[in-house]
Coordinates of N, CA and C in Angstrom, one line a residue:
X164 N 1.8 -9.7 -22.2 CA 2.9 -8.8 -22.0 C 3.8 -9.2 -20.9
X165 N 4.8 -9.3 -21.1 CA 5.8 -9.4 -20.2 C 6.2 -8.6 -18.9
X166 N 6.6 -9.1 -17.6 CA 6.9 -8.2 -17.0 C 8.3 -7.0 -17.1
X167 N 9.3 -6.8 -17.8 CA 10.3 -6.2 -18.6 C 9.2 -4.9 -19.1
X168 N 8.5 -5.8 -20.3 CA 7.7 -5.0 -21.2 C 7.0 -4.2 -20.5
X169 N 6.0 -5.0 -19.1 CA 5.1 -4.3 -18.6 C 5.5 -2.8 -17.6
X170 N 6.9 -2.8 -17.2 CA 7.6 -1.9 -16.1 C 7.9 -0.9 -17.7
X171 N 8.4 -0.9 -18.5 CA 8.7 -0.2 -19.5 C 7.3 0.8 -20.2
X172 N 6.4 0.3 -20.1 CA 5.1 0.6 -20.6 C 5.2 1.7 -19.7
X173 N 5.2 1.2 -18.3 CA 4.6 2.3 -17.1 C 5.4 3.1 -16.6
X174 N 6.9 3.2 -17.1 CA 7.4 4.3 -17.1 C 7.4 5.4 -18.4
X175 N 6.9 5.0 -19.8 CA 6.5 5.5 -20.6 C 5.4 6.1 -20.6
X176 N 4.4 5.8 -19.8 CA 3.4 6.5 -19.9 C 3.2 7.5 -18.8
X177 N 4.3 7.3 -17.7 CA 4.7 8.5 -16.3 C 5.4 9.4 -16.9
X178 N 6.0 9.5 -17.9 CA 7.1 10.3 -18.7 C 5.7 10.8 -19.7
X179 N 5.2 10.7 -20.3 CA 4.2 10.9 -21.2 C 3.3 11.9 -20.7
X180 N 2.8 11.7 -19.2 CA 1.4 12.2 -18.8 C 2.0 13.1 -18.0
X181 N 2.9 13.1 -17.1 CA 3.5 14.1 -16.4 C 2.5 14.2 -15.1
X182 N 2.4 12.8 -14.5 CA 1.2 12.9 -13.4 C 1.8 13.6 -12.0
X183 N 1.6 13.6 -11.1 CA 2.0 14.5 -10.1 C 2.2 13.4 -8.7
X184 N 1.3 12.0 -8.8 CA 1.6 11.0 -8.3 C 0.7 9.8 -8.6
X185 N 1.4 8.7 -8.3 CA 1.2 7.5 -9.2 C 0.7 6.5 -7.9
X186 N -0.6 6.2 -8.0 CA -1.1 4.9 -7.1 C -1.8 3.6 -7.5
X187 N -0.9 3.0 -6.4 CA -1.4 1.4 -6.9 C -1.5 0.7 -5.5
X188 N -2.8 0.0 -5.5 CA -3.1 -0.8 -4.8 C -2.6 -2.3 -4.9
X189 N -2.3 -3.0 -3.8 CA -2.1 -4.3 -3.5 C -0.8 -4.6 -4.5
X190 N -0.1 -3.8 -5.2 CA 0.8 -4.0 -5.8 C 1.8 -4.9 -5.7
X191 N 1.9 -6.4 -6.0 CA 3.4 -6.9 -5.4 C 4.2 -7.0 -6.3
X192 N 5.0 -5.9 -7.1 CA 6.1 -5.9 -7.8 C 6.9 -5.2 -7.4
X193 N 8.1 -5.6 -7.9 CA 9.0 -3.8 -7.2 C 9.1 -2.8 -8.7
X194 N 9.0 -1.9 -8.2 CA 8.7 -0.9 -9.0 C 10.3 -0.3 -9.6
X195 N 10.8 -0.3 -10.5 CA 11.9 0.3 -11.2 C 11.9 1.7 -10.3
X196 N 13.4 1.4 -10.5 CA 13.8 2.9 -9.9 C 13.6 4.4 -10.6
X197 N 13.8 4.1 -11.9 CA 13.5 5.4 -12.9 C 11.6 5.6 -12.8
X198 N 11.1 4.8 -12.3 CA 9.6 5.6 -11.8 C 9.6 6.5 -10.0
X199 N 10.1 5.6 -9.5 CA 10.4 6.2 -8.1 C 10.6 7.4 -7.7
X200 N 11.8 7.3 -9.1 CA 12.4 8.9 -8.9 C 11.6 9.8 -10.4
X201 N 10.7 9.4 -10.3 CA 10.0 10.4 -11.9 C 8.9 11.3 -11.0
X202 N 8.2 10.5 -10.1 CA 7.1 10.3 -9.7 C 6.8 9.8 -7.8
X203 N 6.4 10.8 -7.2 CA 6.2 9.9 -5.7 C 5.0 9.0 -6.2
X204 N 4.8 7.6 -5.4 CA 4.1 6.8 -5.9 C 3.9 5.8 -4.7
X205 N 2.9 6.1 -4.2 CA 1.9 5.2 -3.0 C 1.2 3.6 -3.6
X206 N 1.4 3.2 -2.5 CA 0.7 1.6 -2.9 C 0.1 1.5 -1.6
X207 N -0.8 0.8 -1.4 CA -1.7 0.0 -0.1 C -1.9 -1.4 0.0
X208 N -1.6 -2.1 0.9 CA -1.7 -3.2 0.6 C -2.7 -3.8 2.3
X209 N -2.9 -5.0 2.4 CA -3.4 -5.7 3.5 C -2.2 -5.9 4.5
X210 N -2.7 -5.4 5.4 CA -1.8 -6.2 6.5 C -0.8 -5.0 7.2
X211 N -0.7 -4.7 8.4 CA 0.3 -3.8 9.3 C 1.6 -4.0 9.0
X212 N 2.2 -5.3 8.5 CA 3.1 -5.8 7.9 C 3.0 -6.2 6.8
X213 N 3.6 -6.6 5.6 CA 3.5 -7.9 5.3 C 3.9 -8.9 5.7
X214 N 3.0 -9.5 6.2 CA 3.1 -11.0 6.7 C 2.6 -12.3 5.8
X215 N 1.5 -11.7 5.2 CA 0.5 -12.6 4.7 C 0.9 -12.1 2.9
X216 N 1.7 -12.9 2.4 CA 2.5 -11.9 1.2 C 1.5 -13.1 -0.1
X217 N 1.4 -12.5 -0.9 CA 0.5 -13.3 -2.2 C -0.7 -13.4 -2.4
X218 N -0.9 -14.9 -3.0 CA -2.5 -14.5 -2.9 C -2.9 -14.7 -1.6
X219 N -4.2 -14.6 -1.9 CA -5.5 -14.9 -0.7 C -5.1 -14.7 1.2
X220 N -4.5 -13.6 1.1 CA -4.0 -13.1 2.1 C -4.9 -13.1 3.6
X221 N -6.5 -12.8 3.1 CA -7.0 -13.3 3.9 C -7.9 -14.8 4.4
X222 N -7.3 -15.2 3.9 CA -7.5 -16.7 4.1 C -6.1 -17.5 4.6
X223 N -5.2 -16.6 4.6 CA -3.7 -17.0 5.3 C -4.4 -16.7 7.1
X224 N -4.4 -15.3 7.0 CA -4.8 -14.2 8.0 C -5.5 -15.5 9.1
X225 N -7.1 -16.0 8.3 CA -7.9 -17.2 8.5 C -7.1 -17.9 9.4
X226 N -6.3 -18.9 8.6 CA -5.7 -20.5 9.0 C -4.7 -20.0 10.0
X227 N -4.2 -18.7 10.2 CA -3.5 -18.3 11.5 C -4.1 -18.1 12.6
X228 N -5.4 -17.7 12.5 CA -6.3 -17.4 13.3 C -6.0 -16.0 13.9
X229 N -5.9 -14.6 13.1 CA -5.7 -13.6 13.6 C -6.8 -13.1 14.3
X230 N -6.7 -11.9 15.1 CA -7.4 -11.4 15.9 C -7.4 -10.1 15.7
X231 N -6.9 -9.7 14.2 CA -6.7 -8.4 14.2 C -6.4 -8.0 12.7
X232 N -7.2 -7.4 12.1 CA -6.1 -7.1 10.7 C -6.1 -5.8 10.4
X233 N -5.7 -5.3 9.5 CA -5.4 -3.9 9.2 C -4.8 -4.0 7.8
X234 N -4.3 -2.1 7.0 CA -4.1 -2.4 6.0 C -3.0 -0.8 6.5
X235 N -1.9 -1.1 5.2 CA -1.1 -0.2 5.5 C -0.3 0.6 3.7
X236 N -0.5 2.1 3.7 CA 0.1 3.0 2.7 C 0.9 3.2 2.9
X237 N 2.1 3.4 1.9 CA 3.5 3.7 2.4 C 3.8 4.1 0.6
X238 N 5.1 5.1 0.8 CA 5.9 5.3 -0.8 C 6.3 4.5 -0.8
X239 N 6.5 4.1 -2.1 CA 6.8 3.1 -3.3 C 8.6 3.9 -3.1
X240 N 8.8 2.7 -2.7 CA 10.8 2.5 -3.4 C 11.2 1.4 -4.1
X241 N 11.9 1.3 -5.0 CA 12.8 0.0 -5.2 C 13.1 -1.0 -4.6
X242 N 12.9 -1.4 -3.3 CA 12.7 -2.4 -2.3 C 11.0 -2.6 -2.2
X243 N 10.6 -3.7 -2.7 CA 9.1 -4.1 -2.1 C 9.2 -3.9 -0.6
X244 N 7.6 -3.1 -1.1 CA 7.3 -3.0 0.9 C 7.8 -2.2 1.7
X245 N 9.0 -1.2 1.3 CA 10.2 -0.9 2.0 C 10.4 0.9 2.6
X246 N 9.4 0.9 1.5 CA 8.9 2.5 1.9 C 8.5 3.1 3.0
X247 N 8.4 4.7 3.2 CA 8.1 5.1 4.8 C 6.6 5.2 4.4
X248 N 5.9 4.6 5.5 CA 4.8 4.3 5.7 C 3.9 5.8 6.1
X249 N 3.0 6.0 5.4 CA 2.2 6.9 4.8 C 0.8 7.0 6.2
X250 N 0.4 6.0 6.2 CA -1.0 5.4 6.9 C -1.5 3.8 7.2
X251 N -2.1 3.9 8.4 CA -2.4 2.3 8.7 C -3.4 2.4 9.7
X252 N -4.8 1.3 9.4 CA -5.6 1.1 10.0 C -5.4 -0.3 10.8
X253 N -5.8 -0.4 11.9 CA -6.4 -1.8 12.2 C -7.7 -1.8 12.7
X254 N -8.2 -3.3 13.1 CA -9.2 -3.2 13.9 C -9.5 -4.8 14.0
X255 N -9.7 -5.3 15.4 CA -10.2 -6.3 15.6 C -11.3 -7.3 15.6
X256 N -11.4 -8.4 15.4 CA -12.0 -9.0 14.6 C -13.2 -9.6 15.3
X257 N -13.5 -9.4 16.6 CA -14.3 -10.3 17.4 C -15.8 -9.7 17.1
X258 N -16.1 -8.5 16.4 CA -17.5 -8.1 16.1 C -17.7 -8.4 14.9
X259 N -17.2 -9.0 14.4 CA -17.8 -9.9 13.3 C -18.6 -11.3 13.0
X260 N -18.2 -12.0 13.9 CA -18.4 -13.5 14.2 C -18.2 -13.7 15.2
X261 N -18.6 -15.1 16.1 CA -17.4 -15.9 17.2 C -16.1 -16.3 16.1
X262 N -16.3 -16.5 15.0 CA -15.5 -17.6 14.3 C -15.5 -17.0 12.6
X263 N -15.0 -15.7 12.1 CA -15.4 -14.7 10.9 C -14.7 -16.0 10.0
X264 N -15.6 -15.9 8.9 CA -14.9 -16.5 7.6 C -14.2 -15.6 6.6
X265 N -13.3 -16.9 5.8 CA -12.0 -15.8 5.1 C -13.3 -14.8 4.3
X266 N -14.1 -14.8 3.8 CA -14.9 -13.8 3.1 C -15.3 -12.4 3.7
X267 N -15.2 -12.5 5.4 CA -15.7 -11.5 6.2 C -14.5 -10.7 6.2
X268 N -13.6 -11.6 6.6 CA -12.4 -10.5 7.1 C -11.9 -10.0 5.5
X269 N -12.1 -10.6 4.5 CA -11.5 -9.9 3.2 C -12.9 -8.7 3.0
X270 N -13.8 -8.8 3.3 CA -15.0 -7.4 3.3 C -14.3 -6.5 4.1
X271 N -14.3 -7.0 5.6 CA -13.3 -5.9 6.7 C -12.1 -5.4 6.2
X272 N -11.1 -6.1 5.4 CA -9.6 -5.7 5.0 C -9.9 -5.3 4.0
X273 N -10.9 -5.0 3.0 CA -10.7 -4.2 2.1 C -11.6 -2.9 2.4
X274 N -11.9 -3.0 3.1 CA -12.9 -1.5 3.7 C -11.7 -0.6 4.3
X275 N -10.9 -1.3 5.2 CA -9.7 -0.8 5.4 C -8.6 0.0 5.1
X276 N -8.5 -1.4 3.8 CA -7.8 -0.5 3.0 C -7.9 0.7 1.7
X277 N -9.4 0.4 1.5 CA -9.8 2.0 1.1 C -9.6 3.3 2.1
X278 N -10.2 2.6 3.2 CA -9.6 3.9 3.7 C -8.6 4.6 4.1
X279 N -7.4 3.5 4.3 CA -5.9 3.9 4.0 C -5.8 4.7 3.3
X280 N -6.0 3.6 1.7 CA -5.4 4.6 0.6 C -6.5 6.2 0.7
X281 N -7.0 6.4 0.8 CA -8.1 7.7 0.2 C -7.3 8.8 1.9
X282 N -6.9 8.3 2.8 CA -6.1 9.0 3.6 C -4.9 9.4 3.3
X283 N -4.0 8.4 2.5 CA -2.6 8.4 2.4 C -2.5 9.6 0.9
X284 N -3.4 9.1 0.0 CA -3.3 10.1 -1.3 C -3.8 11.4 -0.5
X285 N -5.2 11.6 -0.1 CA -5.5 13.0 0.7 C -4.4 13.6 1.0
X286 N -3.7 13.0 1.9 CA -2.4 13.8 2.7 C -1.4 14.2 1.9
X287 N -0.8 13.0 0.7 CA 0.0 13.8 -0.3 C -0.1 14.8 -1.0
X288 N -1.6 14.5 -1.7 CA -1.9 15.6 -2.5 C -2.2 17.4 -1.4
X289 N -2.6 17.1 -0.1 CA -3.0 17.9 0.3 C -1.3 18.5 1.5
X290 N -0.5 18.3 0.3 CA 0.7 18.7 1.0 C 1.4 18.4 2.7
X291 N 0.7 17.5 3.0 CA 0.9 17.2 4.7 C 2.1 16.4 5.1
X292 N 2.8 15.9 4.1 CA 3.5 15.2 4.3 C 5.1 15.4 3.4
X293 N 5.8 15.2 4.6 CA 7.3 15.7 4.5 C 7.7 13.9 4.4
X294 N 9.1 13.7 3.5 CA 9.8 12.0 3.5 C 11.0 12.3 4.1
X295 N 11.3 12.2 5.1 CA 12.4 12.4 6.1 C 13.4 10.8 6.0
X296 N 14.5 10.6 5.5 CA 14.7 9.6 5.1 C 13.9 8.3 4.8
X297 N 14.1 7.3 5.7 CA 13.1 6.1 5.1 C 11.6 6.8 6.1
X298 N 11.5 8.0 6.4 CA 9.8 8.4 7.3 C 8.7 9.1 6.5
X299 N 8.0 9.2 7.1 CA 7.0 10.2 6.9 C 6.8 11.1 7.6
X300 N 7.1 12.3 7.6 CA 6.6 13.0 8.5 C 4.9 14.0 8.5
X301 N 4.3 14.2 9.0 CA 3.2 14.9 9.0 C 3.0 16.1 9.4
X302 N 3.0 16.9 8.8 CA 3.1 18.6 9.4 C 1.9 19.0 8.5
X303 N 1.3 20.2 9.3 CA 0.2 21.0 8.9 C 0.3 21.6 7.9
X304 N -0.2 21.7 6.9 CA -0.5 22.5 5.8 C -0.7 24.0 6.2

């Protein structure tokens, strides 16, 4: 399936199900605008930034020699990546090894980023979160 086909599929089936919000992990596509606005829609990906963009992110992370990784939620807009950021973990890398391999820190960065995402949905669904232009804001339920 094509990518055309495949953005077409997934706004047919958001129009279809009438979901309430739409999550995707590690997503790197940009998402059509007629889902955006159908649907608020979270993605999680590796990294406080994207810095480390494509595959094997942590084995980029590796050959840089970071000292730190993290993972970060944010809404989904029509600009990859571009959304007000939702939630973000980090944590540094020195209790893992003297010298962690790309296999450890991708164990560490995806533990992370579960717990992003499972914070960032929590908070939407549990009403806590206002989109103040490109923000997020967080107010008490």
């Amino acid at each position: 399936m094509g990518h055309e086909a495949a953005h077409e599929q997934l706004l047919q089936l958001v129009k279809a199900t009438r979901v309430d919000v739409l999550v995707l992990a590690r997503f790197t596509q940009i998402v059509r605008t007629e889902v955006c606005e159908l649907v608020p829609t979270i993605n999680t990906h590796h990294s406080l930034l994207p810095a480390f963009v494509g595959a094997r992110p942590y084995h980029q992370a590796h050959e840089r020699g970071v000292t730190e990784i993290g993972a970060t939620s944010h809404y989904v807009t029509p600009e990859l990546d571009q959304g007000p950021i939702i939630a973000q973990r980090s944590t540094t890398i020195e209790h893992l090894a003297p010298c962690p391999t790309p296999a450890q820190l991708a164990t560490e960065g995806r533990s992370l980023e579960a717990s992003v995402l499972v914070t960032a949905v929590t908070r939407h669904c549990q009403g806590e979160l206002l989109r103040y232009r490109n923000r997020v804001v967080r107010i008490s339920p």
